[in-house]
Coordinates of C-alpha atoms in Angstrom, one line a residue:
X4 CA 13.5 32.7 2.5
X5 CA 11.5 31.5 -0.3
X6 CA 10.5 28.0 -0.9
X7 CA 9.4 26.1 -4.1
X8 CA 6.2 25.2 -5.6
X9 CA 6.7 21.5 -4.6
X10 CA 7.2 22.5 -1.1
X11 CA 3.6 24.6 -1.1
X12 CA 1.5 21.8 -3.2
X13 CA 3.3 19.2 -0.8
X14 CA 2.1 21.2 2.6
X15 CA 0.3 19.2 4.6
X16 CA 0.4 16.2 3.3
X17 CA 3.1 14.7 5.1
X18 CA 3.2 14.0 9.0
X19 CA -0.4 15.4 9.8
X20 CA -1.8 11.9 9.3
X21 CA 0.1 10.2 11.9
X22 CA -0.8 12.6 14.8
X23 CA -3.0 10.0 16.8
X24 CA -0.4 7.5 15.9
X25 CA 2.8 9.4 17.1
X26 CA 0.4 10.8 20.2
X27 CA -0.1 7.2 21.3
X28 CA 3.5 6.2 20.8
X29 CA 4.3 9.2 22.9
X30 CA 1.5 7.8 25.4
X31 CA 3.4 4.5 25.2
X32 CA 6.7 5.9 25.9
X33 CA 5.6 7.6 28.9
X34 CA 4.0 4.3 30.6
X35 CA 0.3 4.2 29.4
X36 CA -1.1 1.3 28.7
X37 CA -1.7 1.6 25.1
X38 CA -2.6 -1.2 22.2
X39 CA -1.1 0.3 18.9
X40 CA -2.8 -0.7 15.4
X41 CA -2.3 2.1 13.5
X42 CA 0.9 1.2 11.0
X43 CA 1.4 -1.6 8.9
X44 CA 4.4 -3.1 10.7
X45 CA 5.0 -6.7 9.8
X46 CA 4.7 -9.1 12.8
X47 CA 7.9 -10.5 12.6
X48 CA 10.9 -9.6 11.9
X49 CA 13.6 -10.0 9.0
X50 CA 14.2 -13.9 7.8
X51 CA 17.9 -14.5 9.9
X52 CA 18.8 -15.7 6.5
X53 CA 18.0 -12.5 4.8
X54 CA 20.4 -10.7 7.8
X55 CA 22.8 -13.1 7.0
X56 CA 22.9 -12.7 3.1
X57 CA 22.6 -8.9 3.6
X58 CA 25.8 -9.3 5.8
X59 CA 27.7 -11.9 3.4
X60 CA 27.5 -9.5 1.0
X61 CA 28.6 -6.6 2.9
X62 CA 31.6 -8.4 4.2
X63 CA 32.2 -9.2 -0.2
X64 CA 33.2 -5.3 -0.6
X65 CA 29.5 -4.9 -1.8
X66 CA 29.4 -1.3 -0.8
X67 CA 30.4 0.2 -4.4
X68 CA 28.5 2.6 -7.2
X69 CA 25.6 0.6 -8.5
X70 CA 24.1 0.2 -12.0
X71 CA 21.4 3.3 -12.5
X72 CA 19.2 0.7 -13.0
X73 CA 20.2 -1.4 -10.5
X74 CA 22.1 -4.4 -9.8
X75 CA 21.7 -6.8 -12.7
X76 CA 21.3 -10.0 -10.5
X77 CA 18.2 -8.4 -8.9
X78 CA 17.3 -7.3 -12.4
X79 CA 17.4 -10.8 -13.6
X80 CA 15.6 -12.3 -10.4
X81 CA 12.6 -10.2 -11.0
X82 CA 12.4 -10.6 -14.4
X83 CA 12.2 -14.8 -13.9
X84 CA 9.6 -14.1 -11.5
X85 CA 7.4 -11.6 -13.4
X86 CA 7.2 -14.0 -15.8
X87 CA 6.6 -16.7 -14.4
X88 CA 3.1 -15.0 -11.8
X89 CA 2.2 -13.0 -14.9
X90 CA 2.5 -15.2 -17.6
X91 CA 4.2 -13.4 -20.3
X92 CA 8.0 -13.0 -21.1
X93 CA 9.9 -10.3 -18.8
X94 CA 13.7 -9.4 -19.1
X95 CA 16.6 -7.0 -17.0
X96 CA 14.7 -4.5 -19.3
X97 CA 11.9 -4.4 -18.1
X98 CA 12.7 -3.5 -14.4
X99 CA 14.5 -0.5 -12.6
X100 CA 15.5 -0.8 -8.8
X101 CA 14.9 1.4 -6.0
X102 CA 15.0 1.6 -2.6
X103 CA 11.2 0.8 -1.7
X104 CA 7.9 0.9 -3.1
X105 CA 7.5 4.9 -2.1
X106 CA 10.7 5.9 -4.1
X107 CA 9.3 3.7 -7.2
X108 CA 6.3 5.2 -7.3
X109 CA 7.9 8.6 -7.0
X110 CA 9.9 8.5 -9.9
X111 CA 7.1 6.7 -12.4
X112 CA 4.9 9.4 -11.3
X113 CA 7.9 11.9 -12.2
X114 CA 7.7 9.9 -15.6
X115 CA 3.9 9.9 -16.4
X116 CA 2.2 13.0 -15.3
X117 CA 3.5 17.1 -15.1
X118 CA 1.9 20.4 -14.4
X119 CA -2.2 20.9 -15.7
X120 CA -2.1 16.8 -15.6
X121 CA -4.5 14.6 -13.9
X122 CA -3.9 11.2 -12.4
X123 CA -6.8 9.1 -11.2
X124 CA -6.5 7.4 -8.0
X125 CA -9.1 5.2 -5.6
X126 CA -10.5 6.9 -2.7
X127 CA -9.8 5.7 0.4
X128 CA -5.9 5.3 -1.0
X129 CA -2.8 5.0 0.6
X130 CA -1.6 8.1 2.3
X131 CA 1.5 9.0 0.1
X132 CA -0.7 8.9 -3.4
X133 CA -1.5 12.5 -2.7
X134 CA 1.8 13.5 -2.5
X135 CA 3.2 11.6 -5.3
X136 CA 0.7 12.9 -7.6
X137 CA 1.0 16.1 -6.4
X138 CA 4.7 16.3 -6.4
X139 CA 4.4 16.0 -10.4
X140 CA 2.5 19.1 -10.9
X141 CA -0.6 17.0 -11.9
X142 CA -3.7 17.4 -9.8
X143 CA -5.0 13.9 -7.8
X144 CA -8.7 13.1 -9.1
X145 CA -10.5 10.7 -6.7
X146 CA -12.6 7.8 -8.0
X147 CA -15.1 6.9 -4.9
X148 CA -14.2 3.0 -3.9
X149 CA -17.7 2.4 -2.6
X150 CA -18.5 -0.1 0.6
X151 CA -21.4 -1.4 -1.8
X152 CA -19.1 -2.4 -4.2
X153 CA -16.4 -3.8 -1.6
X154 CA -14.2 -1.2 -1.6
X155 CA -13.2 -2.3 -5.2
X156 CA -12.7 0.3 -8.0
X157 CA -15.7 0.7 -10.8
X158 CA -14.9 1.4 -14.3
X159 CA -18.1 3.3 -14.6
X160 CA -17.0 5.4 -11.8
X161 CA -13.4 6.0 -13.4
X162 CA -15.0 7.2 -16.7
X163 CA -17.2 9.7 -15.2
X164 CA -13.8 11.4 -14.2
X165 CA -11.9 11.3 -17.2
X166 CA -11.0 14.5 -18.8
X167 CA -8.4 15.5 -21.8
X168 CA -6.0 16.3 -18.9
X169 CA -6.0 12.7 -17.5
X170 CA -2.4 10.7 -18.3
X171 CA -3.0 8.1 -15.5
X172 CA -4.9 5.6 -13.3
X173 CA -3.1 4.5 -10.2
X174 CA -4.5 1.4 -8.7
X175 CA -3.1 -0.4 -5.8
X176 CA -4.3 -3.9 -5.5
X177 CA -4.7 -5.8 -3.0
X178 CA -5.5 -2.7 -1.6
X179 CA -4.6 -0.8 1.5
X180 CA -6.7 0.4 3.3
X181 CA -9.2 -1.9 2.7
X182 CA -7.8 -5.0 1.8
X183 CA -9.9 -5.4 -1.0
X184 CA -8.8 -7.0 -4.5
X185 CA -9.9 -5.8 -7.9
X186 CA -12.1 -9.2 -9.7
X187 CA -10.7 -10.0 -13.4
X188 CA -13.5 -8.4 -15.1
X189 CA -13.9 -5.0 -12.7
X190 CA -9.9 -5.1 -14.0
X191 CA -10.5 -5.6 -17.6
X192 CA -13.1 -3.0 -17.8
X193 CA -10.4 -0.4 -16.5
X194 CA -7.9 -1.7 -18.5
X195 CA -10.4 -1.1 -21.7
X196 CA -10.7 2.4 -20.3
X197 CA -6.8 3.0 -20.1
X198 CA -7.1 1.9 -24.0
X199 CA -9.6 3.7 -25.1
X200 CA -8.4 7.3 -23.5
X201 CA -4.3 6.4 -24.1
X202 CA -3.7 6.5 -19.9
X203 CA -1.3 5.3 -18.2
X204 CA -2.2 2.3 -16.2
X205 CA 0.2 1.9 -12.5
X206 CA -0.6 -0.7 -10.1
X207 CA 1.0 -0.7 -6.6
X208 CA 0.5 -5.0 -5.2
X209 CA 3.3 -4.4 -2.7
X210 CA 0.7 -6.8 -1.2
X211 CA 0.6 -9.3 -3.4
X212 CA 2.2 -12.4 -1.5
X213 CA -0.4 -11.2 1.5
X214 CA -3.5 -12.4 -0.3
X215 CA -6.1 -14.5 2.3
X216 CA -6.6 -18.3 1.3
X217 CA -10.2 -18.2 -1.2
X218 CA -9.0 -15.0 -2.8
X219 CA -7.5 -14.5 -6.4
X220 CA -4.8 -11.5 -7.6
X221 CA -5.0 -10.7 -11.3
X222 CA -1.9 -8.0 -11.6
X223 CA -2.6 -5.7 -15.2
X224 CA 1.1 -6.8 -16.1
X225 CA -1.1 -10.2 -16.9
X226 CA -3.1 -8.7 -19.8
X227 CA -1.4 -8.7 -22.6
X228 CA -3.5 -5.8 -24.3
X229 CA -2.3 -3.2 -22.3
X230 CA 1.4 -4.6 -21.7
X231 CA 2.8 -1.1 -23.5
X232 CA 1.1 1.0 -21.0
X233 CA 1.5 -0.5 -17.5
X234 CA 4.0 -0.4 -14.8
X235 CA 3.8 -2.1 -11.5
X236 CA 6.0 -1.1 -8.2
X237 CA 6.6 -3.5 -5.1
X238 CA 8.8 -4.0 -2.8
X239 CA 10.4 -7.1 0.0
X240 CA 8.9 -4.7 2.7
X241 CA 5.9 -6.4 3.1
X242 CA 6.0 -9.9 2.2
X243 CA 9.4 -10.5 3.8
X244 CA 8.9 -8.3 6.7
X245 CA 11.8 -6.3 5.6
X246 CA 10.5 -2.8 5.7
X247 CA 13.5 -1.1 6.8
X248 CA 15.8 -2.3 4.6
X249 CA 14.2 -0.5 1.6
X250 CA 14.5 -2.6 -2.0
X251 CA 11.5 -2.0 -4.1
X252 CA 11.1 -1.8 -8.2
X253 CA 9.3 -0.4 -10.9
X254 CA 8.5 -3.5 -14.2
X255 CA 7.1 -2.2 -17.1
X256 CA 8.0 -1.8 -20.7
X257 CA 11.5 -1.8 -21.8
X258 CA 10.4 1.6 -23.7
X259 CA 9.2 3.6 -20.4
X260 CA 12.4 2.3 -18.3
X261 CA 14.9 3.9 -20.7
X262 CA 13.2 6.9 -20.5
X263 CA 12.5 6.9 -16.9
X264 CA 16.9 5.9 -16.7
X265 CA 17.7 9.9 -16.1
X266 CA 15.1 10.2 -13.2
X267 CA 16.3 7.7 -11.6
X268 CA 19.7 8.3 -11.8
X269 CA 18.7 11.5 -10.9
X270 CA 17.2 10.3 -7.5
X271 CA 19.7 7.7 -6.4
X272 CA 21.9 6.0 -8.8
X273 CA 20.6 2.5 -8.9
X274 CA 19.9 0.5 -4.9
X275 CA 22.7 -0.4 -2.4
X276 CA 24.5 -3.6 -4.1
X277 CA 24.7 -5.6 -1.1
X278 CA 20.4 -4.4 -0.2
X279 CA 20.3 -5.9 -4.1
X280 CA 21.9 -9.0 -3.1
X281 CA 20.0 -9.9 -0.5
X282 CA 17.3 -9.2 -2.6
X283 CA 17.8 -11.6 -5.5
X284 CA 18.2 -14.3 -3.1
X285 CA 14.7 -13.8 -1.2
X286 CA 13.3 -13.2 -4.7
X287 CA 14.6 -16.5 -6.1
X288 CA 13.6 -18.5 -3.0
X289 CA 9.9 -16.9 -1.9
X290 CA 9.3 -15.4 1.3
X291 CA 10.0 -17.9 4.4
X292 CA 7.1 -15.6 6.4
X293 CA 4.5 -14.6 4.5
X294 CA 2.5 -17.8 4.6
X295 CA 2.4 -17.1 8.6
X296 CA 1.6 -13.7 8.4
X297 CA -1.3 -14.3 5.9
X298 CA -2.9 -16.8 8.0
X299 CA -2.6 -14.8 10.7
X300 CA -3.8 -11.4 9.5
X301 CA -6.6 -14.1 8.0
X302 CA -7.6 -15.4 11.7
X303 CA -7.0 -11.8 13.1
X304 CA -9.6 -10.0 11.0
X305 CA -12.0 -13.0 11.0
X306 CA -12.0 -12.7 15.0
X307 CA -12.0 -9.1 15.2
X308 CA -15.1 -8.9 12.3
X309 CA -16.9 -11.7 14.5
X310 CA -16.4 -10.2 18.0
X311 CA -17.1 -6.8 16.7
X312 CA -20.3 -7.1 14.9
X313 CA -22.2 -9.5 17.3
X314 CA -21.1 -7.2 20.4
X315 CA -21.8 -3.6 19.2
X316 CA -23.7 -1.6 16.9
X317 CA -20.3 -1.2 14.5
X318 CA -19.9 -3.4 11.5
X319 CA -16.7 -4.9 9.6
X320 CA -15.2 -4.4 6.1
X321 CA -13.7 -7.9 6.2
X322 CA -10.1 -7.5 4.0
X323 CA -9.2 -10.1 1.1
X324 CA -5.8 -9.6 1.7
X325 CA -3.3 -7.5 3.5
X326 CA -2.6 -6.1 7.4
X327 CA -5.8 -4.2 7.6
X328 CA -9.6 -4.0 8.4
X329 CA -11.9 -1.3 8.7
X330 CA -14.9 -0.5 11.7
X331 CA -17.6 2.0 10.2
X332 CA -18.3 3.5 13.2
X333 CA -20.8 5.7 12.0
X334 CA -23.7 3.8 13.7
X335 CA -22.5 5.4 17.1
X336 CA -23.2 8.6 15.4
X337 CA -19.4 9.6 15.9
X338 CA -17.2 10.7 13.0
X339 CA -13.6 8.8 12.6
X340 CA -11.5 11.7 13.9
X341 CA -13.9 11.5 17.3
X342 CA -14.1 8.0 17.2
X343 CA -10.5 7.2 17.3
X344 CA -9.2 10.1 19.9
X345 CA -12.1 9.3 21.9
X346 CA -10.9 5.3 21.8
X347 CA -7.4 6.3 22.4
X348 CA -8.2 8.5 25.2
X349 CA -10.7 6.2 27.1
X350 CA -9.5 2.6 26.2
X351 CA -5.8 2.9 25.5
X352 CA -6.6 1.7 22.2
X353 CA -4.9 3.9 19.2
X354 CA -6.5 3.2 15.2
X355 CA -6.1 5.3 12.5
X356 CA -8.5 7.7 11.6
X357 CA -10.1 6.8 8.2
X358 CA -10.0 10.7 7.0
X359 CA -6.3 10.0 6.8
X360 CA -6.8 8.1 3.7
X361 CA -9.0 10.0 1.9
X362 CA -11.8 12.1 1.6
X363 CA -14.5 8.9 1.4
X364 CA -13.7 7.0 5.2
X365 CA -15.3 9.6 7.0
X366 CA -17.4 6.7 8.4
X367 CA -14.4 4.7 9.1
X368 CA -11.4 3.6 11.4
X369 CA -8.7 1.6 9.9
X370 CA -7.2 -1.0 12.7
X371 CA -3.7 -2.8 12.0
X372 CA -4.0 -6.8 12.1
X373 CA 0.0 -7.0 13.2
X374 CA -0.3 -6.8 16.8
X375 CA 0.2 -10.4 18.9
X376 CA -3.1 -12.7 19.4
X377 CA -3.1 -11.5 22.9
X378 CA -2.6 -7.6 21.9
X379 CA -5.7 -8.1 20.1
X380 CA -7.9 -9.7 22.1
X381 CA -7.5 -7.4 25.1
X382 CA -8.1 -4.5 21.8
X383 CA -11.4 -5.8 20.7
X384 CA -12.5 -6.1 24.9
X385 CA -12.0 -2.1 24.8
X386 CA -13.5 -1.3 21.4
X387 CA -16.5 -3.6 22.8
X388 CA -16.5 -2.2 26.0
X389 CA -16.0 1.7 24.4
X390 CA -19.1 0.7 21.3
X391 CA -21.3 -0.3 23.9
X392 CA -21.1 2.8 26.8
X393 CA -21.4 5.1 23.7
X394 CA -24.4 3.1 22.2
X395 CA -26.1 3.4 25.5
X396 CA -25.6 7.0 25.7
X397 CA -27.1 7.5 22.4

């Protein structure tokens, strides 16, 4: 039988990224010894107090039809805390509910680009951009994020690819992979851009409460000049550790979330009103984790960067913030498909291969930070021990 045209432009872009990281969970679940740092699983799990909400509010008959825009107690959470990181007034209006980051992103995308379109996105990105452009109709265009210039998008490098088909630049800052975060004037500059040629300006910071101590996170919802033509989308996943239960937003003008009210309604019908519950709560009183895990991921990529670089050939992209760093394995000579099969096979180790985030990490290997302090140790003894047999053979 016949499919659809989403199904053909969304062919292979869905599971093919993961293979090395389902083969070594299947390695794992046969009895190898393998150290996994391929996903960006938090390192601990749910706040007990979250649980606890979550299950107050189921045992409240929470379970019914939500708002389409969600439950207006999360609404109104959010809104109190946009405006009080982003320093200008936010209200209900401003913010639709969904369940995650993914499905937000989805249905702005839905409400910003459509077939012959053109959305500008960072290269490496996030493996799902792709398909969330591509879903529209639109075709992705990817703006190099060069190692010279920290991984960090250029606005020089963003105009050189706008056309009178482009209706959007998605940025995702902090950014994964790479950790890095855009400076205030690299920002501005893009921002000046998204004036000048009437885009569409969408930020993914679904790891904003993840930023290292000695970095700074300027969100585009701050500038006040391009207020009418931005949307962010997070989520709790990351900086409560609460991937699974799947609460995420979209905040942007009250204009573009009327409009985008049908697609969403569409999709899903506003979140899960107990999920919403819980949500306004952890909203209201912070994250109880992500202090630890930022310190943590902090240590973990300091030690892994300092290990790494004084015992083999291979150098570090240190991250700024986030669950990632990057190895540019490219002094071994060794692409970052061979690289990482070759490390899984030999040392048990399993990374992810750069190429699955874009067409510009051929030279690199992105490695989780989430595993325990052990875990890693005994990772970055293998990768040593792996960079320095294949050094020698060179």
């Amino acid at each position: 039988m016949k499919t659809t045209s989403i199904t053909q432009r969304l062919a292979g872009l869905g599971g093919a990224k993961w293979d090395l990281h389902l083969a070594a969970r299947d390695r794992a679940e046969q009895g190898e010894d393998i150290i996994e740092m391929t996903i960006g699983e938090p390192d601990v799990p749910i706040p007990d107090v979250m649980v606890e909400q979550a299950i107050a509010a189921l045992q409240a008959g929470r379970v019914g039809y939500s708002n389409g825009r969600g439950e207006n107690n999360l609404r109104d959470a959010l809104a109190e805390l946009y405006t009080k990181r982003r320093g200008r007034g936010f209200d209900r209006d401003n913010v639709l509910c969904f369940p995650g980051t993914q499905t937000a992103l989805y249905a702005v995308m839905q409400g910003v680009a459509e077939q012959g379109d053109e959305v500008l996105v960072g290269d490496p990105l996030y493996a799902t951009y792709e398909g969330v452009i591509r879903s529209t109709g639109a075709e992705m265009v990817s703006v190099p994020l060069r190692p010279e210039h920290g991984f960090r998008m250029q606005a020089e490098d963003v105009a050189a690819r706008i056309t009178d088909r482009t209706r959007a630049i998605l940025l995702n800052t902090p950014h994964n992979p790479t950790g890095a975060i855009l400076r205030p004037e690299e920002l501005q500059a893009i921002a000046a851009l998204a004036l000048k040629h009437d885009l569409w300006l969408i930020s993914d910071e679904v790891y904003e409460d993840l930023v290292f101590e000695g970095s700074t996170f300027l969100s585009p919802l701050a500038l006040p000049e391009i207020a009418d033509r931005t949307i962010a989308v997070a989520s709790i996943s990351k900086s409560h550790a609460a991937p699974g239960m799947r609460s995420g937003w979209a905040v942007g003008p009250k204009s573009f979330c009327d409009a985008l009210l049908p697609v969403s309604e569409t999709m899903l019908f506003g979140n899960q009103p107990f999920i919403a519950d819980m949500t306004a709560a952890a909203v209201r009183e912070g994250s109880p984790v992500a202090e630890g895990m930022r310190n943590r991921f902090a240590r973990r990529a300091t030690y892994l960067s300092d290990r790494v670089e004084a015992e083999t050939p291979l150098r570090v992209h240190r991250p700024e913030a986030g669950m990632f760093a990057l190895i540019d394995v490219s002094p071994l000579g060794m692409d970052n498909e061979s690289f990482a099969w070759a490390l899984l096979d030999q040392q048990g180790v399993a990374v992810m291969p750069g190429s699955s985030f874009g067409a510009y990490m051929g030279d690199w290997v992105r490695v989780a930070l989430t595993v325990e302090d052990d875990a890693l140790t005994r990772a970055v003894d293998r990768i040593c021990a792996f960079a320095r047999l294949r050094a020698a053979a060179e």
